[in-house]
Amino acid sequence: MVHVLETGLEFIARENPNGKPSVRGYNIINGQLTSSSDGVTFESKNPALLADCLGEFPLSTRDDVHSALDAAHAAFTGWAATPAPTRGQIIGNMGRLLMEYKDDLVALETREIGKTLKESGGEIQEAIDTCLFFQSEGRRLYGQTVNSELPDKELFTYRRPLGVCGIINACNFPSAVPFWKMIPAIMCGNTCVWKSPQDAPLLSFALARIMHQAGLPNGVINLVHGKGSGAGQYLVDAVDEGLVNKISFTGSTEVGKMIGEVCGRNLVSCSLELGGKNPLVVMPSANLDNAVAGAYWGAFGTAGQRCTSLGNLIVHEAIYDEFMEKFMAKVKSTHIGDSSVHKDVLYGPMLSEKYAKDFMIGLDMAKSSGATQLWGRGEITTDNQPENFMGNAGDGVFMWPHVFADVTEDMKCFHEEIFGPAVTIVKAKDFDHALHLANASPYGLSSAIYTNDRLEAYRYKTGIKAGMTGINNSTTGAEAHLPFGGVKGSGNGTRESGIWVIEAYSYWHAVNDELSGKLQLAQMDVDEIEAVEAEVDWAQLA
Ligand code: UN1
């Protein structure tokens, strides 16, 4: 049965320049719309048009987070006992509802975080793909039957849910990533407290509401809005209070390490998807136009605000000049603007003013590292705009595309992620040097190589230390059924997506069923079969 719900949102009086409404947003705790316990709110603003306010949302308090945790604990037993295929059916309903509302959600995502409509479309599709994949996982969620070493005894394995999961995601993938986390979590029978990203509360609310509309029982997913240092921190603190059985976090390496420490000292499982300085190598045998297209998209698509965005572009010296000529021509032609108004822009604004501020700090770091700034002049303003900027620069937080060349391994900007439209370019002497450079940053999320030499591609794929590698492809483009995640500073080895993520949201329960009616001791009561003593000369047959 599908429960049809009103959005539950009220419009608030506000004159947005684009005529769009502002709403009073709510947390969703135990299926009920609630405000923060002290009534304090924060605003969500359209980064392409800062005067456009999407609404006011509860700045959740510690009490609110605790209410959400209480609801998740209360719902756990019933949800864990719900047959997995039924849980899968509800997840399937979610996917179908997302399809039905796709166009509206795409427009909302673009309004709230400024991604192009095409990219928002790709992202909602990734959430749909995740639902459709895990709908049928609900019919699998297999355990095994295992042979015992003793007679009249059976062994089994079962996947069991962990309990209450704290979900904290970033706003650059505000639909796909929380679905990557919560869909497998609930499919395995867990319940969740979801701390929405500070810069995407309205979209998060819509998604959580749609999850309930799909038939999700109250309390299985509880949404709390707020800031990382507020609601996010309260959720992490709750690990120390024994109220959380799992944290799944996507965000910075610095915060990820802090979460890992808290979880570690409590022996609570955590999934950490963190930063990256993703390398892309271009070798002389590559199709250069193809390599330029992949590097350009990797660096500047999504305004460089993907975890998988290109960081270090490593170009073999033999084709450096030719590659750079083509690459820079593309960079200089970049169309930038608000995609909900201007078609065919490569990228829109920064995700929010906060991301814009942090990006400017990253640019200063690159400059003071000693790199050569080939292109880019910081924030786009009315009197500082590139040729193909579309719209009014002062309306939102837009950035030039930036290219830093002559980067070397000893520079800070070689090692540190710059979250935004900036690429650092390194020249390589030969393949071994390129592979060395690709491995030399502290991260290991995504990586790529453009080459038409099969042995080189093989050596790159076996020599690179990264969770993901593209061959003749960009650093981005994960699909919903492949494992996503990194090594080194990019995470703690857990994976999102596909069947692999199930390990992150369930534990193995080994059960033995003794049917013999007596106590049989493993290892000790096992019949020992000795090999027959015989002198056989096999050499005779050779
Ligand atoms: C992220 O940046 O956190 O592969 C997720 C990609 C997307 C997912 C990125 N499908 O770039």
XYZ file of C-alpha atoms and ligand atoms in Angstrom:
553
model
C 0.000 0.000 0.000
C 1.306 3.446 -0.853
C 0.669 6.139 1.730
C -0.017 9.427 -0.009
C 1.420 12.277 1.999
C 1.241 16.012 1.607
C 4.676 17.593 1.576
C 3.801 19.061 4.966
C 5.698 22.225 4.132
C 4.309 25.702 4.624
C 5.231 28.569 2.370
C 6.700 31.600 4.055
C 6.356 35.146 2.808
C 9.478 36.058 0.882
C 10.058 37.872 -2.386
C 12.503 35.687 -4.283
C 13.735 37.371 -7.489
C 12.931 34.298 -9.585
C 9.392 34.131 -8.161
C 10.053 30.749 -6.532
C 8.638 29.952 -3.099
C 10.385 29.795 0.253
C 9.269 27.186 2.740
C 9.391 26.445 6.420
C 11.319 23.196 6.548
C 11.182 20.496 9.202
C 13.065 17.596 10.605
C 11.321 14.237 10.194
C 11.481 12.284 13.436
C 9.421 9.126 13.776
C 7.555 10.222 10.635
C 6.508 13.515 12.235
C 7.524 16.942 11.041
C 9.264 18.753 13.882
C 11.082 22.029 14.457
C 14.229 22.333 16.537
C 13.662 22.201 20.271
C 14.814 25.825 20.669
C 13.134 27.074 17.482
C 16.391 28.247 15.889
C 16.586 27.973 12.096
C 19.047 28.483 9.253
C 18.482 29.355 5.604
C 19.140 27.469 2.414
C 20.167 29.765 -0.438
C 20.472 29.229 -4.169
C 24.211 29.643 -4.877
C 23.520 30.841 -8.440
C 21.128 33.509 -7.152
C 21.886 34.269 -3.525
C 18.779 36.400 -3.113
C 16.692 33.273 -3.784
C 16.063 31.647 -0.394
C 14.636 28.129 -0.547
C 13.533 28.167 3.040
C 14.259 28.071 6.734
C 15.229 24.810 8.390
C 15.660 23.643 11.970
C 19.142 24.068 13.356
C 18.829 20.830 15.268
C 19.892 20.694 18.895
C 21.432 17.814 20.819
C 17.919 17.028 22.101
C 16.589 16.825 18.540
C 19.366 14.423 17.552
C 18.601 12.343 20.656
C 14.880 12.257 19.779
C 15.816 11.021 16.320
C 18.072 8.357 17.833
C 15.285 7.285 20.206
C 12.909 6.929 17.253
C 15.476 4.909 15.306
C 16.041 2.589 18.300
C 12.299 2.126 18.823
C 11.759 1.262 15.140
C 14.695 -1.123 14.907
C 13.191 -4.362 16.214
C 10.131 -4.195 13.987
C 12.084 -3.188 10.900
C 14.764 -5.849 11.415
C 11.978 -8.454 11.693
C 10.290 -7.254 8.486
C 11.101 -9.807 5.747
C 13.977 -8.571 3.589
C 11.929 -8.949 0.360
C 9.306 -6.621 1.885
C 11.998 -4.114 2.775
C 13.184 -4.463 -0.827
C 9.671 -3.824 -2.105
C 9.518 -0.499 -0.240
C 12.909 0.402 -1.681
C 11.545 -0.435 -5.146
C 8.622 1.913 -4.487
C 11.136 4.624 -3.619
C 12.873 4.145 -6.965
C 9.581 4.326 -8.862
C 8.529 7.481 -6.987
C 11.878 9.080 -7.764
C 11.241 8.331 -11.449
C 7.813 9.927 -11.190
C 9.168 13.084 -9.528
C 12.513 13.117 -11.337
C 12.084 16.389 -13.266
C 10.997 18.304 -10.174
C 13.771 16.872 -8.020
C 16.341 17.685 -10.711
C 15.174 21.319 -10.839
C 15.160 21.493 -7.033
C 18.684 20.093 -6.795
C 19.937 22.612 -9.342
C 18.218 25.416 -7.444
C 19.673 24.367 -4.111
C 23.299 23.479 -4.951
C 23.786 24.907 -8.454
C 24.722 21.750 -10.381
C 23.777 21.823 -14.054
C 20.383 20.291 -14.849
C 22.131 17.526 -16.778
C 24.258 16.606 -13.787
C 21.382 16.823 -11.324
C 19.543 14.485 -13.716
C 22.475 12.064 -13.598
C 22.488 12.183 -9.858
C 18.784 11.529 -9.308
C 19.230 8.670 -11.786
C 22.039 7.278 -9.610
C 19.635 7.306 -6.648
C 17.020 5.506 -8.778
C 19.594 2.938 -9.951
C 20.542 2.313 -6.325
C 16.910 1.658 -5.382
C 16.339 -0.689 -8.307
C 19.533 -2.587 -7.542
C 18.710 -3.033 -3.848
C 15.051 -3.822 -4.427
C 16.132 -7.246 -5.640
C 18.984 -7.548 -3.146
C 16.130 -7.771 -0.640
C 15.266 -11.081 -2.324
C 18.864 -12.239 -2.048
C 20.640 -11.054 1.114
C 21.981 -14.579 1.049
C 23.575 -16.504 3.856
C 25.228 -19.892 3.407
C 24.721 -23.423 4.572
C 28.091 -24.799 5.634
C 29.133 -28.399 6.241
C 30.031 -29.317 9.787
C 33.065 -31.448 10.665
C 30.726 -33.461 12.930
C 27.854 -35.747 11.906
C 24.220 -34.748 12.437
C 25.101 -31.135 12.772
C 24.352 -28.183 10.475
C 26.087 -24.826 10.161
C 24.596 -21.644 8.727
C 25.528 -18.028 8.172
C 23.078 -15.134 8.291
C 23.471 -11.445 7.585
C 22.238 -9.442 10.547
C 21.664 -5.688 10.757
C 24.007 -3.598 12.868
C 21.347 -1.440 14.528
C 21.070 2.345 14.357
C 23.180 4.010 11.671
C 24.243 7.659 11.729
C 24.396 8.989 8.173
C 26.338 12.161 7.373
C 26.821 13.178 3.746
C 28.236 16.167 1.870
C 26.126 18.486 -0.282
C 27.978 17.867 -3.570
C 26.034 14.644 -4.142
C 22.976 15.298 -2.007
C 20.782 12.564 -3.559
C 23.007 9.763 -4.826
C 25.307 9.569 -1.806
C 22.660 9.404 0.975
C 20.898 6.752 -1.118
C 24.196 4.857 -1.506
C 24.290 4.763 2.276
C 20.710 4.474 3.489
C 19.276 2.128 0.872
C 21.662 -0.743 1.685
C 21.406 0.175 5.385
C 17.628 -0.241 5.473
C 17.694 -3.181 3.080
C 19.839 -4.997 5.674
C 17.300 -4.123 8.394
C 19.031 -1.162 10.058
C 17.371 2.113 11.000
C 18.959 5.520 10.397
C 19.401 9.014 11.694
C 20.288 11.129 8.673
C 22.046 14.460 9.240
C 21.353 16.302 5.985
C 24.066 18.500 4.480
C 23.785 22.097 5.633
C 23.597 23.329 2.035
C 20.939 20.915 0.757
C 18.197 20.676 3.418
C 15.184 21.105 1.130
C 16.223 18.408 -1.311
C 17.037 16.119 1.630
C 13.596 16.786 3.081
C 11.932 15.967 -0.257
C 13.890 12.714 -0.534
C 13.099 11.663 3.034
C 9.414 12.452 2.467
C 9.396 10.373 -0.713
C 10.944 7.498 1.238
C 8.000 7.652 3.634
C 5.544 7.915 0.765
C 7.028 4.667 -0.562
C 5.706 2.883 2.525
C 8.658 3.195 4.892
C 7.431 2.804 8.479
C 7.916 5.741 10.823
C 11.230 5.877 12.647
C 13.189 3.807 10.128
C 14.771 6.927 8.622
C 14.845 10.059 10.750
C 16.037 13.305 9.215
C 17.720 16.071 11.185
C 19.006 19.259 9.595
C 21.851 21.367 10.855
C 25.533 22.072 10.678
C 28.447 19.678 10.841
C 29.673 21.269 14.054
C 26.128 21.050 15.484
C 23.814 18.167 14.619
C 26.611 16.251 12.857
C 28.837 16.474 15.923
C 25.955 15.506 18.255
C 25.419 12.396 16.163
C 29.104 11.490 16.418
C 29.082 12.252 20.178
C 26.234 9.763 20.485
C 28.732 7.024 19.522
C 30.520 7.718 22.825
C 27.126 7.568 24.544
C 26.503 4.082 23.183
C 23.543 5.158 21.057
C 24.901 4.522 17.558
C 25.967 1.221 15.985
C 27.390 2.563 12.743
C 28.497 5.875 11.261
C 28.661 6.393 7.520
C 30.342 9.627 6.542
C 31.284 11.315 3.272
C 33.343 14.481 3.633
C 36.791 15.757 4.496
C 39.696 13.571 5.548
C 40.167 15.705 8.661
C 36.597 15.112 9.911
C 36.745 11.483 8.763
C 39.796 10.836 10.952
C 38.020 12.353 13.960
C 34.976 10.129 13.337
C 37.242 7.112 12.873
C 38.840 7.787 16.266
C 35.503 8.085 18.061
C 34.191 4.933 16.392
C 37.475 3.091 16.983
C 37.512 3.682 20.715
C 33.927 2.404 20.918
C 34.463 -0.535 18.520
C 31.698 0.865 16.327
C 31.915 0.242 12.592
C 32.328 3.276 10.342
C 32.351 3.828 6.591
C 34.515 6.789 5.608
C 34.551 8.240 2.084
C 37.013 11.117 2.201
C 39.075 13.469 0.056
C 41.093 12.827 -3.052
C 43.826 14.321 -5.194
C 42.919 12.133 -8.129
C 45.648 11.734 -10.747
C 45.101 11.446 -14.496
C 48.100 10.441 -16.627
C 48.374 11.210 -20.339
C 50.910 9.101 -22.267
C 52.226 9.688 -25.801
C 50.243 6.807 -27.344
C 46.920 8.288 -26.152
C 44.308 9.763 -28.419
C 44.985 13.338 -27.352
C 41.546 14.749 -28.164
C 39.972 12.028 -26.055
C 42.456 12.690 -23.243
C 41.753 16.436 -23.374
C 37.998 15.763 -23.154
C 38.442 13.444 -20.136
C 40.868 15.743 -18.316
C 38.705 18.814 -18.960
C 35.541 17.130 -17.689
C 37.369 15.613 -14.709
C 38.819 18.974 -13.681
C 35.936 21.331 -14.347
C 32.709 19.321 -14.549
C 30.559 19.978 -11.443
C 32.851 23.032 -10.991
C 35.456 20.525 -9.754
C 33.332 19.691 -6.723
C 33.247 15.895 -6.931
C 35.284 13.652 -4.673
C 36.358 12.089 -7.952
C 37.333 15.347 -9.660
C 40.738 15.466 -11.325
C 43.473 16.841 -9.045
C 46.928 16.219 -10.553
C 47.029 16.099 -14.349
C 50.260 14.245 -15.169
C 51.374 14.736 -18.767
C 54.272 12.979 -20.474
C 56.856 15.518 -21.624
C 56.879 14.232 -25.227
C 53.294 15.371 -25.837
C 53.115 18.096 -23.188
C 53.054 21.119 -25.538
C 50.550 19.594 -27.960
C 48.267 18.431 -25.145
C 48.423 21.747 -23.325
C 47.558 23.732 -26.415
C 44.380 21.725 -26.921
C 43.559 21.644 -23.203
C 43.989 25.382 -22.673
C 41.860 26.184 -25.726
C 39.044 24.238 -24.126
C 39.566 25.815 -20.702
C 39.429 29.307 -22.223
C 36.174 28.502 -24.028
C 34.384 27.295 -20.847
C 30.743 28.340 -20.539
C 29.791 29.066 -16.951
C 26.445 30.191 -15.546
C 23.153 29.258 -13.921
C 22.032 26.135 -15.764
C 18.379 26.639 -14.862
C 18.484 29.786 -17.033
C 21.310 29.204 -19.521
C 21.526 25.979 -21.463
C 24.856 24.376 -22.312
C 26.967 25.726 -19.473
C 29.735 23.368 -18.375
C 29.345 24.333 -14.772
C 27.416 26.561 -12.444
C 28.232 28.205 -9.127
C 30.089 26.813 -6.161
C 27.837 24.643 -3.986
C 27.431 27.514 -1.503
C 29.197 30.605 -0.205
C 31.103 28.427 2.266
C 32.532 26.285 -0.550
C 33.454 29.475 -2.428
C 35.358 30.760 0.587
C 37.246 27.502 1.062
C 38.070 27.377 -2.646
C 39.674 30.844 -2.481
C 41.874 29.560 0.354
C 42.836 26.609 -1.875
C 43.781 29.010 -4.688
C 46.016 31.009 -2.363
C 47.678 27.790 -1.284
C 48.374 26.834 -4.932
C 49.783 30.286 -5.668
C 52.029 30.322 -2.645
C 53.242 26.787 -3.501
C 55.157 28.327 -6.410
C 53.049 26.867 -9.251
C 52.615 28.862 -12.470
C 49.057 30.164 -12.757
C 48.233 29.703 -16.453
C 44.569 30.586 -16.218
C 41.881 31.719 -13.787
C 41.210 34.900 -11.823
C 39.395 33.760 -8.710
C 35.781 34.673 -8.183
C 33.773 35.873 -11.162
C 32.459 39.384 -10.590
C 30.913 41.966 -12.906
C 34.295 43.457 -13.725
C 36.217 40.162 -13.598
C 34.487 37.661 -15.838
C 35.671 35.198 -18.456
C 34.450 35.587 -22.030
C 31.803 32.878 -21.858
C 30.286 33.656 -18.510
C 26.501 33.860 -18.821
C 24.263 35.935 -16.601
C 24.921 38.450 -13.855
C 28.138 37.639 -12.081
C 27.112 39.330 -8.844
C 24.006 37.136 -8.455
C 25.814 34.056 -7.195
C 29.161 32.521 -6.261
C 30.823 31.638 -9.567
C 34.510 30.888 -10.105
C 36.869 31.030 -13.057
C 38.412 27.742 -14.173
C 42.008 27.636 -12.873
C 45.061 25.928 -14.297
C 48.324 25.709 -12.362
C 51.339 24.373 -14.274
C 54.962 23.483 -13.411
C 53.730 21.724 -10.304
C 56.269 19.438 -8.662
C 56.122 16.803 -6.015
C 57.639 19.021 -3.354
C 54.822 21.588 -3.587
C 51.920 21.715 -1.172
C 49.425 22.028 -4.049
C 50.624 18.665 -5.405
C 49.415 16.978 -2.216
C 46.367 18.954 -1.101
C 42.913 18.769 -2.620
C 41.554 22.064 -3.987
C 37.781 21.532 -3.945
C 36.594 23.514 -6.943
C 37.495 24.358 -10.558
C 41.289 24.106 -10.392
C 43.747 21.601 -11.803
C 47.441 21.197 -11.013
C 49.633 20.022 -13.893
C 52.772 17.967 -13.508
C 55.197 16.962 -16.252
C 56.392 13.334 -16.314
C 59.653 12.091 -17.869
C 58.463 8.555 -18.628
C 55.874 5.975 -17.580
C 57.621 5.005 -14.353
C 57.886 8.637 -13.343
C 54.183 9.186 -14.192
C 53.167 6.186 -12.101
C 55.366 7.383 -9.263
C 53.716 10.828 -9.384
C 50.251 9.268 -9.535
C 51.041 7.416 -6.310
C 52.851 10.258 -4.566
C 49.883 12.137 -3.055
C 48.496 11.132 0.332
C 45.182 10.092 -1.248
C 43.960 7.093 -3.227
C 40.364 7.536 -4.327
C 40.092 7.665 -8.105
C 42.748 7.641 -10.843
C 42.974 7.477 -14.634
C 45.341 6.945 -17.543
C 45.041 7.738 -21.224
C 47.195 5.375 -23.280
C 46.833 3.049 -26.225
C 49.665 0.851 -25.041
C 48.049 -2.192 -23.409
C 51.083 -3.058 -21.318
C 51.236 0.487 -19.962
C 47.537 0.333 -19.074
C 48.118 -2.995 -17.336
C 51.106 -1.653 -15.411
C 49.159 1.405 -14.358
C 46.183 -0.583 -13.169
C 48.390 -2.961 -11.183
C 50.801 -0.283 -9.920
C 48.409 2.443 -8.832
C 47.194 2.560 -5.249
C 43.626 3.765 -5.613
C 40.108 2.485 -5.084
C 39.067 3.264 -8.656
C 40.874 3.546 -11.989
C 39.677 4.675 -15.409
C 41.510 3.523 -18.521
C 40.995 5.963 -21.375
C 38.327 7.578 -19.229
C 38.038 10.431 -16.797
C 38.483 10.158 -13.019
C 34.715 10.450 -12.460
C 31.808 8.256 -13.479
C 31.207 5.601 -10.844
C 28.170 3.403 -11.504
C 25.662 2.319 -8.877
C 26.681 -1.350 -8.968
C 30.492 -1.040 -8.751
C 32.332 -0.620 -5.451
C 33.061 3.048 -4.704
C 35.704 4.150 -2.248
C 39.383 4.736 -1.695
C 42.560 3.783 0.089
C 45.259 5.829 1.903
C 43.889 9.221 2.997
C 40.687 8.712 0.984
C 38.974 6.372 3.402
C 39.163 3.414 5.705
C 38.735 0.763 3.022
C 34.964 0.397 3.234
C 33.000 0.590 -0.005
C 29.704 2.061 -1.146
C 27.499 0.565 -3.873
C 26.891 -2.805 -5.417
C 26.927 -6.010 -3.418
C 30.139 -4.917 -1.625
C 28.379 -2.256 0.452
C 26.303 -4.935 2.179
C 29.413 -5.808 4.208
C 29.325 -2.280 5.635
C 25.759 -2.523 6.974
C 25.520 -6.097 8.232
C 27.513 -8.546 10.286
C 27.878 -12.245 9.735
C 26.118 -14.425 12.269
C 27.353 -18.034 12.330
C 24.806 -20.509 13.711
C 25.338 -24.194 14.407
C 22.443 -26.577 14.896
C 23.333 -29.771 16.766
C 20.825 -32.476 15.754
C 22.574 -35.514 17.279
C 21.027 -35.033 20.721
C 24.405 -35.153 22.408
C 27.342 -32.853 23.063
C 29.852 -33.233 20.226
C 33.009 -31.194 20.595
C 34.377 -29.474 17.518
C 38.011 -30.344 16.780
C 38.086 -32.847 19.692
C 35.388 -35.342 18.762
C 36.208 -35.354 15.079
C 37.130 -38.779 13.645
C 40.714 -38.791 12.550
C 41.347 -40.646 9.308
C 44.900 -41.756 8.905
C 46.506 -42.343 5.562
C 47.178 -46.033 4.776
C 50.827 -47.026 5.142
C 52.093 -48.311 1.797
C 55.333 -48.422 -0.134
C 54.458 -47.207 -3.585
C 57.116 -46.492 -6.127
C 55.440 -43.952 -8.397
C 58.703 -43.500 -10.238
C 58.013 -46.889 -11.909
C 55.165 -45.280 -13.834
C 57.013 -42.162 -14.839
C 31.214 11.887 -4.847
O 31.892 12.760 -5.415
O 31.117 11.855 -3.596
O 31.733 8.928 -9.972
C 30.430 10.868 -5.552
C 31.206 10.015 -9.757
C 29.790 10.042 -9.232
C 29.748 9.914 -7.742
C 30.688 10.852 -7.037
N 29.004 8.998 -9.852
O 31.816 11.058 -9.914
